[in-house]
Coordinates of C-alpha atoms and ligand atoms in Angstrom, one line a residue:
X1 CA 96.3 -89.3 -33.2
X2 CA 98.0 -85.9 -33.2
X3 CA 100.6 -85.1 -35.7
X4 CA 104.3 -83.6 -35.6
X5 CA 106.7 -81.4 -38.2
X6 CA 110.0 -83.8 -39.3
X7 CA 111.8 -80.1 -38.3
X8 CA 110.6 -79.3 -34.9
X9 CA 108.5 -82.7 -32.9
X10 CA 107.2 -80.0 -30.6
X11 CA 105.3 -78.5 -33.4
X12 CA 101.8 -80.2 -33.1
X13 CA 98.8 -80.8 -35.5
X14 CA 95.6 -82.7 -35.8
X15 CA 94.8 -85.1 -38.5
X16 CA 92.3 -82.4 -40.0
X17 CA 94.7 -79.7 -39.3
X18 CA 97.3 -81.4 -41.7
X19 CA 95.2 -82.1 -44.3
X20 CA 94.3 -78.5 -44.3
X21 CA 97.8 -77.1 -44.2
X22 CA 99.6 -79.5 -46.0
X23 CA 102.8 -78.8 -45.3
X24 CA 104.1 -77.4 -41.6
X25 CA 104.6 -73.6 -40.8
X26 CA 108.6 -74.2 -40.3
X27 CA 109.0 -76.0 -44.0
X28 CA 108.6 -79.4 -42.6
X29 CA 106.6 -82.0 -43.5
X30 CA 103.5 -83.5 -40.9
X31 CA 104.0 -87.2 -40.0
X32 CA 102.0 -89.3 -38.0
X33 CA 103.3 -89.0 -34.3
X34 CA 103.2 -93.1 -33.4
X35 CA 102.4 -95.8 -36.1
X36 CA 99.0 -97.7 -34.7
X37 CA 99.9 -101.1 -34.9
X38 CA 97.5 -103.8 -36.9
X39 CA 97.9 -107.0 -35.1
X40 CA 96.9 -110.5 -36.6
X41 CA 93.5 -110.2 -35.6
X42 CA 92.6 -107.1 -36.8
X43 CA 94.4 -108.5 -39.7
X44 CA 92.1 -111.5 -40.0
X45 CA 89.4 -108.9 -40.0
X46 CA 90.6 -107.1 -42.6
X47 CA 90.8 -109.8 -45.0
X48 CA 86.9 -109.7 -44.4
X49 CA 86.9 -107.0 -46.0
X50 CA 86.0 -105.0 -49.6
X51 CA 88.2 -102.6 -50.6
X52 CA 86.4 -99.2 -49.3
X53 CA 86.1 -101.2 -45.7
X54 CA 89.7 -101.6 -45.8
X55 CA 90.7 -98.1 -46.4
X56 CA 88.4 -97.2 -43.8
X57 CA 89.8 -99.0 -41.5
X58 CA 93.2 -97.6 -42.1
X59 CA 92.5 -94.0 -42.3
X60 CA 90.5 -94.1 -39.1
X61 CA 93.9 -95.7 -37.7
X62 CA 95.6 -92.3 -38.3
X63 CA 92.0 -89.9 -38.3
X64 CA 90.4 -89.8 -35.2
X65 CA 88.4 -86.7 -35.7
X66 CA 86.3 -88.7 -38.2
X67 CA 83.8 -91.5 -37.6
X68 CA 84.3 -94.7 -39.4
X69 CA 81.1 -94.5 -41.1
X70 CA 82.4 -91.1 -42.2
X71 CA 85.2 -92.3 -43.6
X72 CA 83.7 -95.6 -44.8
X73 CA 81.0 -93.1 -47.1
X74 CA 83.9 -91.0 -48.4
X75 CA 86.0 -94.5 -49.7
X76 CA 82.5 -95.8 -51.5
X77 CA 82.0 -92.3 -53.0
X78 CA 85.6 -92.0 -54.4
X79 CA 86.2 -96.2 -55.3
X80 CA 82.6 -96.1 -57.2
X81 CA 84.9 -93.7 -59.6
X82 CA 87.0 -96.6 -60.7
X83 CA 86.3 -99.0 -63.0
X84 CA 85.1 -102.6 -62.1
X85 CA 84.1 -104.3 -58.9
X86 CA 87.7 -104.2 -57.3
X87 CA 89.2 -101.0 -57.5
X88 CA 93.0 -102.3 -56.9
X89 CA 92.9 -105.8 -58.6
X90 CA 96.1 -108.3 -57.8
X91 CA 97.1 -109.8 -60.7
X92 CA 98.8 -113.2 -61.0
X93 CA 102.0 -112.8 -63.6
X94 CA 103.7 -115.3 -62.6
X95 CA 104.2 -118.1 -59.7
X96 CA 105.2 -115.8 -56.8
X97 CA 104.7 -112.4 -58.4
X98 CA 101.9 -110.5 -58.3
X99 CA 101.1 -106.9 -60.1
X100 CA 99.4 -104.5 -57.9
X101 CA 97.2 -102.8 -60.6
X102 CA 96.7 -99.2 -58.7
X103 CA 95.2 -97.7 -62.5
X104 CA 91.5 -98.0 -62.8
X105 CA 90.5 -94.7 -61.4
X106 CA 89.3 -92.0 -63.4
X107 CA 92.8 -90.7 -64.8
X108 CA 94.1 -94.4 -65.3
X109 CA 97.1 -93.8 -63.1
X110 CA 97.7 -94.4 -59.2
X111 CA 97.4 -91.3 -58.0
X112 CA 93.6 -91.7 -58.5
X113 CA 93.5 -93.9 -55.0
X114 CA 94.3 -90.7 -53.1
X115 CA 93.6 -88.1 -55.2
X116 CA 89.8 -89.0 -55.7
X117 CA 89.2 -89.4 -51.5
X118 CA 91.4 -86.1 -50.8
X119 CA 88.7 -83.4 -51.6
X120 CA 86.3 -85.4 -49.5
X121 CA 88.9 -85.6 -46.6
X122 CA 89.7 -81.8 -47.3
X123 CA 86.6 -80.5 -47.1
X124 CA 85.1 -82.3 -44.6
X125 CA 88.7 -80.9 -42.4
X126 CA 87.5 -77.5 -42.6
X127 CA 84.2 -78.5 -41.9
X128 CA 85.8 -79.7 -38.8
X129 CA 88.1 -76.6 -37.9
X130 CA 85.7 -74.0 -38.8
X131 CA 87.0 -73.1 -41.2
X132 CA 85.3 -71.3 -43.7
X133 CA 87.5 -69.8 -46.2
X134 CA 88.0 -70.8 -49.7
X135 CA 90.6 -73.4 -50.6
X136 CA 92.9 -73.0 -53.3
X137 CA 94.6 -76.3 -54.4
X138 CA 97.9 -75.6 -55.9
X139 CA 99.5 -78.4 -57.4
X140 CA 102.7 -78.8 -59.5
X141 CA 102.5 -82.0 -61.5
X142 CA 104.9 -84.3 -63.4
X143 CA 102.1 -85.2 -65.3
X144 CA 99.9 -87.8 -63.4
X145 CA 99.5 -85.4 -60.6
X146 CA 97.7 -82.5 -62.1
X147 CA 94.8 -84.7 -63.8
X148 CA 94.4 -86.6 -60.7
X149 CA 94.2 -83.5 -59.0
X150 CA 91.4 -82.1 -61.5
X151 CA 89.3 -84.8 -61.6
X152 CA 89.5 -85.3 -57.8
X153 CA 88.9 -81.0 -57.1
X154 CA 86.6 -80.3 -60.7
X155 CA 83.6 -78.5 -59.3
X156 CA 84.0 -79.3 -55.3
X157 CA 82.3 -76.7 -53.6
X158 CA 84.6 -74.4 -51.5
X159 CA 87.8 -74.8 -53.9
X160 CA 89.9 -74.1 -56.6
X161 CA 92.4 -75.6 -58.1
X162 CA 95.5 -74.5 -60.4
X163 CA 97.4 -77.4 -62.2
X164 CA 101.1 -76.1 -63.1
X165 CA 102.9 -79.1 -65.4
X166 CA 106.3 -78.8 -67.0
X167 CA 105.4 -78.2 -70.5
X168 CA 108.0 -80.1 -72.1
X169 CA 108.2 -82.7 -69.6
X170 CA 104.8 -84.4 -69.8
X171 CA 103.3 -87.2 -72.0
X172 CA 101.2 -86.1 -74.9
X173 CA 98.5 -88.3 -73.8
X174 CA 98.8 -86.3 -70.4
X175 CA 99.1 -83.1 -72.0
X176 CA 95.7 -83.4 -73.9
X177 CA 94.6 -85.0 -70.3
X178 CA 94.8 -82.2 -68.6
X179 CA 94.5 -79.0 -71.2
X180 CA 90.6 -80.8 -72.0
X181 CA 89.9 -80.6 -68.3
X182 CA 86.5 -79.6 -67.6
X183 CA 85.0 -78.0 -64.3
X184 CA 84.4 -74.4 -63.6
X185 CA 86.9 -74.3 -60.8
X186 CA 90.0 -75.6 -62.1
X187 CA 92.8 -73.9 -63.7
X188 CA 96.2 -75.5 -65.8
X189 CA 99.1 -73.6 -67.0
X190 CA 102.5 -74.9 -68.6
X191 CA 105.6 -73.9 -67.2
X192 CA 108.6 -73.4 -69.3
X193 CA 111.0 -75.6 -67.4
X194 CA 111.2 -79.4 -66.1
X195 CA 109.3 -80.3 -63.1
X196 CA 111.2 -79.5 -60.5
X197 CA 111.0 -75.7 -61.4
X198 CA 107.2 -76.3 -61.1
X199 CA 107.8 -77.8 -57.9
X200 CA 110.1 -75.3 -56.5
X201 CA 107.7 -72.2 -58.1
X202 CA 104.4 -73.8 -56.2
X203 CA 106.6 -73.9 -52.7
X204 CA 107.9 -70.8 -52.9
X205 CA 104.4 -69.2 -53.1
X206 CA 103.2 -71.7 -50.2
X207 CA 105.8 -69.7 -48.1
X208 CA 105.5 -66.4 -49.4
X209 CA 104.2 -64.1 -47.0
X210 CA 102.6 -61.7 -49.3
X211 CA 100.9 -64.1 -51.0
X212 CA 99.6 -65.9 -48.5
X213 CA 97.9 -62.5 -46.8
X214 CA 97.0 -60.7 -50.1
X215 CA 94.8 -64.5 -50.6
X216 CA 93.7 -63.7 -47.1
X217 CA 91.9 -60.8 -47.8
X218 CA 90.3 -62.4 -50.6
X219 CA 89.1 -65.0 -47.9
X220 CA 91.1 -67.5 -49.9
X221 CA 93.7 -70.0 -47.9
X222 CA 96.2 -72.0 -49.7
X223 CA 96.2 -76.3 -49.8
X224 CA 98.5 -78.6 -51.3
X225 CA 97.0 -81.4 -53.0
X226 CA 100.5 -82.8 -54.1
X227 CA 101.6 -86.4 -52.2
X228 CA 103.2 -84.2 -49.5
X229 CA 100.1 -83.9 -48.3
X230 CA 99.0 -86.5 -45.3
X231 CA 95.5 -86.3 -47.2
X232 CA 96.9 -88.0 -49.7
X233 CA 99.8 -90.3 -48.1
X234 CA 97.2 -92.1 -45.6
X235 CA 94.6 -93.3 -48.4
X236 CA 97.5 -94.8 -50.1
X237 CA 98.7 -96.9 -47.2
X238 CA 95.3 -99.0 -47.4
X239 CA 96.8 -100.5 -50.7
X240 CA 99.5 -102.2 -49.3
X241 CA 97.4 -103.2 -46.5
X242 CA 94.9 -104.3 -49.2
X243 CA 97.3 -106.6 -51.1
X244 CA 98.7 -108.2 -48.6
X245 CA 95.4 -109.5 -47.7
X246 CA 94.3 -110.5 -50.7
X247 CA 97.3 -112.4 -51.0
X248 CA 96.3 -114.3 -47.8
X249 CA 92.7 -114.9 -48.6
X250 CA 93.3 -116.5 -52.5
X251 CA 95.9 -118.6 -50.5
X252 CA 99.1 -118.1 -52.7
X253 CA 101.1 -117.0 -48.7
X254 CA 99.8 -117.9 -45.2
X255 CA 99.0 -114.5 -42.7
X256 CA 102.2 -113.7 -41.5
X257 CA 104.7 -114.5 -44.1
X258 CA 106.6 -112.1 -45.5
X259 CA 106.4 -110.4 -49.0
X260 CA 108.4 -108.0 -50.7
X261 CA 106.5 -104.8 -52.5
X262 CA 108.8 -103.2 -55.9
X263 CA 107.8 -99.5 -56.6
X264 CA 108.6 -97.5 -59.2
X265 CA 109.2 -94.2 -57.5
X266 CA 109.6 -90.6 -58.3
X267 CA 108.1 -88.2 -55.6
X268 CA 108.7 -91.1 -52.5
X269 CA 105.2 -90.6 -52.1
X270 CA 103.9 -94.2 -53.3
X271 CA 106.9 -96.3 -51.3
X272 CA 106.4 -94.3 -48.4
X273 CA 102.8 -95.3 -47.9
X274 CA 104.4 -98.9 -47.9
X275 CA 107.1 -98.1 -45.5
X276 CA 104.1 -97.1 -42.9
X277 CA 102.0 -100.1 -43.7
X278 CA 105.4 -102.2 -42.8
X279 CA 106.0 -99.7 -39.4
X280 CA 102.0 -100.8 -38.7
X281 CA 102.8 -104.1 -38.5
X282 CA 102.6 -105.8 -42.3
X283 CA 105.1 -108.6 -42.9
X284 CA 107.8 -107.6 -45.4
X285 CA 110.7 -108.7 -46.2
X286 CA 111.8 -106.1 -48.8
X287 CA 110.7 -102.8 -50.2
X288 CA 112.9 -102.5 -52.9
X289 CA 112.7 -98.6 -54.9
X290 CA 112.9 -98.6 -58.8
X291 CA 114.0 -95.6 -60.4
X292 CA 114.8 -94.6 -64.0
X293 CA 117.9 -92.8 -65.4
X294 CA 116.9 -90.3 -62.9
X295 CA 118.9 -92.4 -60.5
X296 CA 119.4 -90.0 -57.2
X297 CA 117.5 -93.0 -54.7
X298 CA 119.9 -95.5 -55.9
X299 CA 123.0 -93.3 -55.2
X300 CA 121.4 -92.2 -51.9
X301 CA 120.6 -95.5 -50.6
X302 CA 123.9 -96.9 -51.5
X303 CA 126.0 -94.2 -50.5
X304 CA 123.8 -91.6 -47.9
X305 CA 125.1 -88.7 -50.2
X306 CA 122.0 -86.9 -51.8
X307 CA 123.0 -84.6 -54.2
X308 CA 120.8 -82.9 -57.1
X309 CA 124.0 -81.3 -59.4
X310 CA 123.2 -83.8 -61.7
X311 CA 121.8 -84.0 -65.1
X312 CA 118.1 -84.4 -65.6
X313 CA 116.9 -87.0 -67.7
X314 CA 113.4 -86.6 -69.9
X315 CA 112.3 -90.4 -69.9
X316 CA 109.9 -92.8 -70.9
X317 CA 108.0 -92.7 -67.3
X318 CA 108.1 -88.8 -67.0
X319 CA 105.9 -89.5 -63.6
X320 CA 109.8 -90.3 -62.0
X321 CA 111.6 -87.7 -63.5
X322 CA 112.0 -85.9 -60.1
X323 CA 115.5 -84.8 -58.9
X324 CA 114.1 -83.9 -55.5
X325 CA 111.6 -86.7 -54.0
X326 CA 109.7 -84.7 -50.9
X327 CA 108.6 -87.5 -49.3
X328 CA 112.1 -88.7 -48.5
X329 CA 112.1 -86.0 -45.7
X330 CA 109.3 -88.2 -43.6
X331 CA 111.3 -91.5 -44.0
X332 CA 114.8 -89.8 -42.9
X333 CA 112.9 -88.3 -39.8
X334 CA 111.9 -92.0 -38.9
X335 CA 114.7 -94.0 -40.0
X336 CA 117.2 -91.2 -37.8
X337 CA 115.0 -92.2 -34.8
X338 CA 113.0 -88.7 -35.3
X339 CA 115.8 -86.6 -34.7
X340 CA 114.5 -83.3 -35.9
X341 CA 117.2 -80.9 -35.7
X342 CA 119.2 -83.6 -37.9
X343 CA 116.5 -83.0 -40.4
X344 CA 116.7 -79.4 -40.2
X345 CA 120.3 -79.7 -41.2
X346 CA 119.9 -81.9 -44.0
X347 CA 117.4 -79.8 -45.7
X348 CA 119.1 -76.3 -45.0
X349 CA 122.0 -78.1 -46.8
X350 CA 120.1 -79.0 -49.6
X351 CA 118.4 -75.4 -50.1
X352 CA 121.9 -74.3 -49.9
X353 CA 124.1 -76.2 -51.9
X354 CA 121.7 -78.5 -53.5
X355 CA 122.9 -81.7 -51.6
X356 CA 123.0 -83.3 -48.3
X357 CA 125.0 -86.4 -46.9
X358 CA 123.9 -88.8 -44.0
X359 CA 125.8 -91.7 -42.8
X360 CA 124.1 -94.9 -43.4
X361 CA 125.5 -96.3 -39.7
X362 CA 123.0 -93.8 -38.1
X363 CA 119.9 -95.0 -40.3
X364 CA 117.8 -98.2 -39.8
X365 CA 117.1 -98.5 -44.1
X366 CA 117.5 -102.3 -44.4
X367 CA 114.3 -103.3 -45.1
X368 CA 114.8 -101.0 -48.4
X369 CA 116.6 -102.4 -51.5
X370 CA 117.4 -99.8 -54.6
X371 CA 118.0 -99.7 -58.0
X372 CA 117.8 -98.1 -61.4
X373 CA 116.7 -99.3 -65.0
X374 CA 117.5 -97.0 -68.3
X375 CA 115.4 -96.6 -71.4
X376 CA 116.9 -99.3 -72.6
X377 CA 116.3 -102.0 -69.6
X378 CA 112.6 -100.1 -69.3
X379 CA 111.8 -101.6 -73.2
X380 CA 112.9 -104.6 -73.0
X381 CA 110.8 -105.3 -69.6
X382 CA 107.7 -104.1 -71.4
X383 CA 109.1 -106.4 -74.7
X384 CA 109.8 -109.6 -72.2
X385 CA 106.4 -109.2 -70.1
X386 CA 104.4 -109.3 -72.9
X387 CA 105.9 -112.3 -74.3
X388 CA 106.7 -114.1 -71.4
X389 CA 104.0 -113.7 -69.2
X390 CA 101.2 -111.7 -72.0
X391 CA 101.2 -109.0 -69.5
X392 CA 101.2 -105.0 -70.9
X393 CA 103.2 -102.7 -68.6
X394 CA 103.5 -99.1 -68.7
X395 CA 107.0 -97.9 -68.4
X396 CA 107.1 -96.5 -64.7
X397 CA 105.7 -100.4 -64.4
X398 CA 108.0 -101.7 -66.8
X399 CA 111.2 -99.9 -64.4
X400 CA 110.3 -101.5 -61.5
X401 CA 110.3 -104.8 -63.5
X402 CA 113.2 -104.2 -64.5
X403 CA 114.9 -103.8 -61.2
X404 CA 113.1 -106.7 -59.8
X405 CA 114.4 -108.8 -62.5
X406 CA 118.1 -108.0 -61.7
X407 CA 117.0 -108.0 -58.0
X408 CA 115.8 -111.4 -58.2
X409 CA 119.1 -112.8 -60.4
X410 CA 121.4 -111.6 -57.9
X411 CA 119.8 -112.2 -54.5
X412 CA 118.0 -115.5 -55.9
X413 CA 115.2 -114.3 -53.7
X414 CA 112.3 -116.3 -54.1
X415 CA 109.7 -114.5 -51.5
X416 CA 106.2 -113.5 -52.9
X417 CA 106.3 -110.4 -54.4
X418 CA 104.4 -107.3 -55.2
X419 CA 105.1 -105.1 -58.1
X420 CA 103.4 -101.9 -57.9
X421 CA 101.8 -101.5 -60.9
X422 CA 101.3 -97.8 -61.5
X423 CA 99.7 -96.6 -64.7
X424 CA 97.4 -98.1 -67.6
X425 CA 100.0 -99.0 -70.8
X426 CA 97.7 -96.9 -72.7
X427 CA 98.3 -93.7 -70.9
X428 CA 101.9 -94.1 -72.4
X429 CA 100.7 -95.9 -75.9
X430 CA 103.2 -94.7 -77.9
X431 CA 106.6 -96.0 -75.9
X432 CA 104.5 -99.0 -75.0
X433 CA 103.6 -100.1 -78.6
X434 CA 106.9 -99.4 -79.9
X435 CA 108.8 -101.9 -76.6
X436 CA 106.2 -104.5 -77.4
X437 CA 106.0 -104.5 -81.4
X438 CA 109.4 -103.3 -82.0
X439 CA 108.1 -99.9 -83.6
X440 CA 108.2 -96.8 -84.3
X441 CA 105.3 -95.1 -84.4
X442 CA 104.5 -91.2 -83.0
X443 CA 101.2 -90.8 -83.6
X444 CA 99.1 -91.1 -80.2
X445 CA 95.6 -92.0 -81.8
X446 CA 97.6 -94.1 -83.7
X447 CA 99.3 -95.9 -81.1
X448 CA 96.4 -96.4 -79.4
X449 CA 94.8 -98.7 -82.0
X450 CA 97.9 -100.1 -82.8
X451 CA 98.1 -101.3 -78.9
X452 CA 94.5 -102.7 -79.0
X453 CA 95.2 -104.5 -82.2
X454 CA 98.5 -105.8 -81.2
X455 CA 97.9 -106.8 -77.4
X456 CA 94.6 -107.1 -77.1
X457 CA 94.6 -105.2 -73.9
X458 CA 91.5 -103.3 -73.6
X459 CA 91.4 -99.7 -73.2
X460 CA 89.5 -97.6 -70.8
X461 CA 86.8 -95.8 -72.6
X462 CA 88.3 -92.6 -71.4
X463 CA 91.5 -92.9 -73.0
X464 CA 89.5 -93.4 -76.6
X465 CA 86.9 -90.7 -75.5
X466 CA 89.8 -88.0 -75.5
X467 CA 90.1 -87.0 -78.9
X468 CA 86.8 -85.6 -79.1
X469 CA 87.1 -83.3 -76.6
X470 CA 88.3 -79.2 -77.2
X471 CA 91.2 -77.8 -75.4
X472 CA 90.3 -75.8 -73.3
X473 CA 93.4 -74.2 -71.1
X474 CA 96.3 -73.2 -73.4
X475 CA 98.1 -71.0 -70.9
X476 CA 102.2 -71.5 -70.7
X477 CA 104.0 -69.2 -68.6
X478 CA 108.0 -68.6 -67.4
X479 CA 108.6 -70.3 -64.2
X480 CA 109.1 -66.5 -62.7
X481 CA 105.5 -65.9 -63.5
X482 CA 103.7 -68.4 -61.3
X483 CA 102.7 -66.3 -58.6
X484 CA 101.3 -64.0 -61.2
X485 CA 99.3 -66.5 -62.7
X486 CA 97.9 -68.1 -59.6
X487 CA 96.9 -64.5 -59.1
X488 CA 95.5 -63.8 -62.6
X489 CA 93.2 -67.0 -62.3
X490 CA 91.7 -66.4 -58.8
X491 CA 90.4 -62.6 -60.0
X492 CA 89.6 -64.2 -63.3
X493 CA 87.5 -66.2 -60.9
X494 CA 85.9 -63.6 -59.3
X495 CA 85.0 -61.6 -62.4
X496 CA 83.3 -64.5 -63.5
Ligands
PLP501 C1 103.4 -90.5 -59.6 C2 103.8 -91.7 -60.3 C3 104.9 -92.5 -59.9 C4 105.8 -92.1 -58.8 O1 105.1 -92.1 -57.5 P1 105.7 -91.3 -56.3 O2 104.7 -91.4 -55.2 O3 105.9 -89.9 -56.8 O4 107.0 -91.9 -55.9 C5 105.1 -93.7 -60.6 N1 104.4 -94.0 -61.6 C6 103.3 -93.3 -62.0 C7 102.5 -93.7 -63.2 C8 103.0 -92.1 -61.4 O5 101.9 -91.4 -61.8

């Protein structure tokens, strides 16, 4: 399988290659160049399966410089991380709808299904290439992100990793997450600013010249460990893959009906993933995106005009509180039949003026269905899960909920469906407790308990383990200063 740029399709990669780079030399972003296709009998051998088998499967779809038992060694290393025998369970809410429970990695949110197989992908890429500099993972987070990232990097051999997070736009449970981080390679820093000003600072130093040869010298190159990367994108495909057999081998649809997948989505990293599994050949009828008040999908999808001169909203599910969702770019490429200078144009516009436009006649999006829940309709799906169906959602959950439940009253669509279920209610204990027991506490230990007591949900022992731990990285910088401080930490590295 070799791999393209969604600006130029004559600019070529290998699979290790674009786990390496991350992101392509003209600004692009690497895609796959075909979709292999999984036909119904590699389907009925999937539902064979365990979970690592699966995902090995998939990836060595899309990887063809790695053996299967490679890859197969690298899924059981990173799923024995997660808690339980399954490390995606499907969970049964209601007659017809299912929760895709993506949370029971090491950081109790989804991005642990990528984010613990990346370094194992990563390293093993360089292996391949020859590579033998050092790898500096930068990573801008809106919260789940960065301790995903830490976990997944903390003492790999060969890297380093800096962690920038928005400092007033993260959870305080994710906060404490990430400033306790242990590992002698990993760094965090706050930015002053929301998270797209951490996003923008950490791509502005992928591209800067300078800093890309002054690292050189040091023998250091640059990686992204953010979902832009195809490291992380192809592990998260198997999920959807995953599902849909499990939904065939408990019985509730027969292979080869269709089912509809909700996502909440912030980064288009997650839905993505599911758009490819549908391009391999997975039966769906809808893949419907679920934003919060940060609303730009919904407006794009309806309307084709993208534009971020908007107000940013600090919500409940701070983990979609994105304004600029990178991993739209690979789905426009697609959905505009791969036309790359189209592409281009779109995303000069947007550096330039912050917005582009595409008419909808010219893209194939009809398997995708939008739409948008506020605070409001976010609490009362965690209020109504839990008394309807005794089922605790977090609130990135709890917005796709939402907008499946107004999905489902106006289309009266009654096809299986999939809710990705993106983040353990406890990570979030606070807004949780307070949707479900109409409360008003602001106390996180508190909450906590409070949750336990209330629900009876049980909470992962890392979640209660937290408060004992010191802080260890207090560093908050100006968003002007993050090329300074990625500096400042890889020669505080080299004193040590
Ligand atoms: C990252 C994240 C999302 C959004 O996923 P994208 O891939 O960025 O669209 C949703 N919920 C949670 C809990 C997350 O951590």
């Amino acid at each position: 399988m070799k791999y393209i740029s969604t600006r130029n399709r004559n600019r070529v990669y290998t699979g290790a290659e674009a786990i390496v780079k991350g992101i392509s030399d003209d600004g692009g972003l690497i895609v796959p160049s075909s979709f292999p296709i999984i036909d119904g009998a590699k389907l009925d051998e999937l539902c064979e399966m365990d979970y690592p088998e699966r995902a090995a499967e998939v990836l060595s779809m899309y990887l063809d410089e790695f053996t299967r038992d490679e890859l197969l060694d690298y899924a059981r290393k990173a799923y024995s991380r997660f808690d339980g025998d399954d490390p995606c369970p499907l969970v049964k809410v209601e007659d017809g709808l299912f929760m895709l429970e993506l949370w029971h990695g090491p950081t109790y949110a989804f991005k642990d299904m990528a984010l613990t197989l990346l370094p194992y992908l990563m390293v093993a890429s360089k292996r391949k290439l020859g590579d033998t500099s050092k790898t500096l993972i930068l990573v801008a987070t809106s919260g789940d992100t960065g301790k995903a990232a830490l976990e997944g990097f903390k003492d790999v051999e060969g890297t380093e990793i800096i962690v920038f997070y928005p400092v007033k736009g993260v959870s305080a449970m994710q906060k404490l997450q990430m400033t306790t981080q242990e590992g002698g390679n990993v760094h965090v820093a706050g930015i002053k600013g929301n998270f797209d000003d951490a996003q923008t600072a950490v791509k502005a130093i992928f591209t800067d010249p300078d800093a890309i040869a002054e690292l050189k010298k040091k023998g250091i190159e640059m990686s992204s460990a953010n979902s832009i990367n195809w490291g992380r994108l192809a592990p998260q495909i198997a999920y959807y893959v995953s599902a849909y057999c499990d939904l065939v081998t408990s019985g509730e649809i027969e292979c080869g009906d269709k089912i509809n997948f909700v996502v909440p989505t912030g980064n288009f990293g997650n839905i993505l993933a599911g758009y490819y599994a549908y391009r391999m050949g997975i039966p769906v009828g809808k893949l419907i995106i679920a934003s919060n008040a940060n609303n730009i999908l919904t407006d794009f999808f309806n309307t084709g005009k993208y534009d971020t001169n908007r107000n940013f909203f600090k919500t409940m599910s701070p983990s979609m509180d994105i304004l600029v969702s990178s991993n739209l770019e690979r789905l426009l490429f697609e959905v505009t039949g791969r036309d790359d200078a189209k592409i281009r144009g779109l995303y000069d516009s947007l550096k330039k003026y912050g917005k582009f436009e595409l008419d909808l006649e010219d893209a194939d999006l009809g398997i995708f269905e939008a739409g948008w829940a506020d605070e409001e309709d976010t609490r009362e799906a965690m209020a109504n899960f839990f008394d309807l169906d005794d089922y605790v959602l977090d609130p990135h959950t709890a917005v796709a909920a939402s907008v499946y439940s107004e999905y489902a009253d106006e289309t009266q669509d009654e096809t299986t469906t999939v809710i990705v279920s993106t983040a353990s209610p406890y990570k979030f204990a606070c807004d949780v407790y307070n949707a479900v027991a109409d409360a008003h506490e602001d106390d996180v230990e508190k909450a906590v308990n409070k949750l336990m007591l209330f629900t009876g949900a049980e909470c992962p022992e890392g979640i209660l383990r937290l408060k004992h731990l010191p802080v260890r990285h207090n560093n908050v910088i100006a968003k002007e200063d993050a090329k300074r401080a990625v500096f400042a930490f890889v020669d505080e590295e080299k004193k040590d």
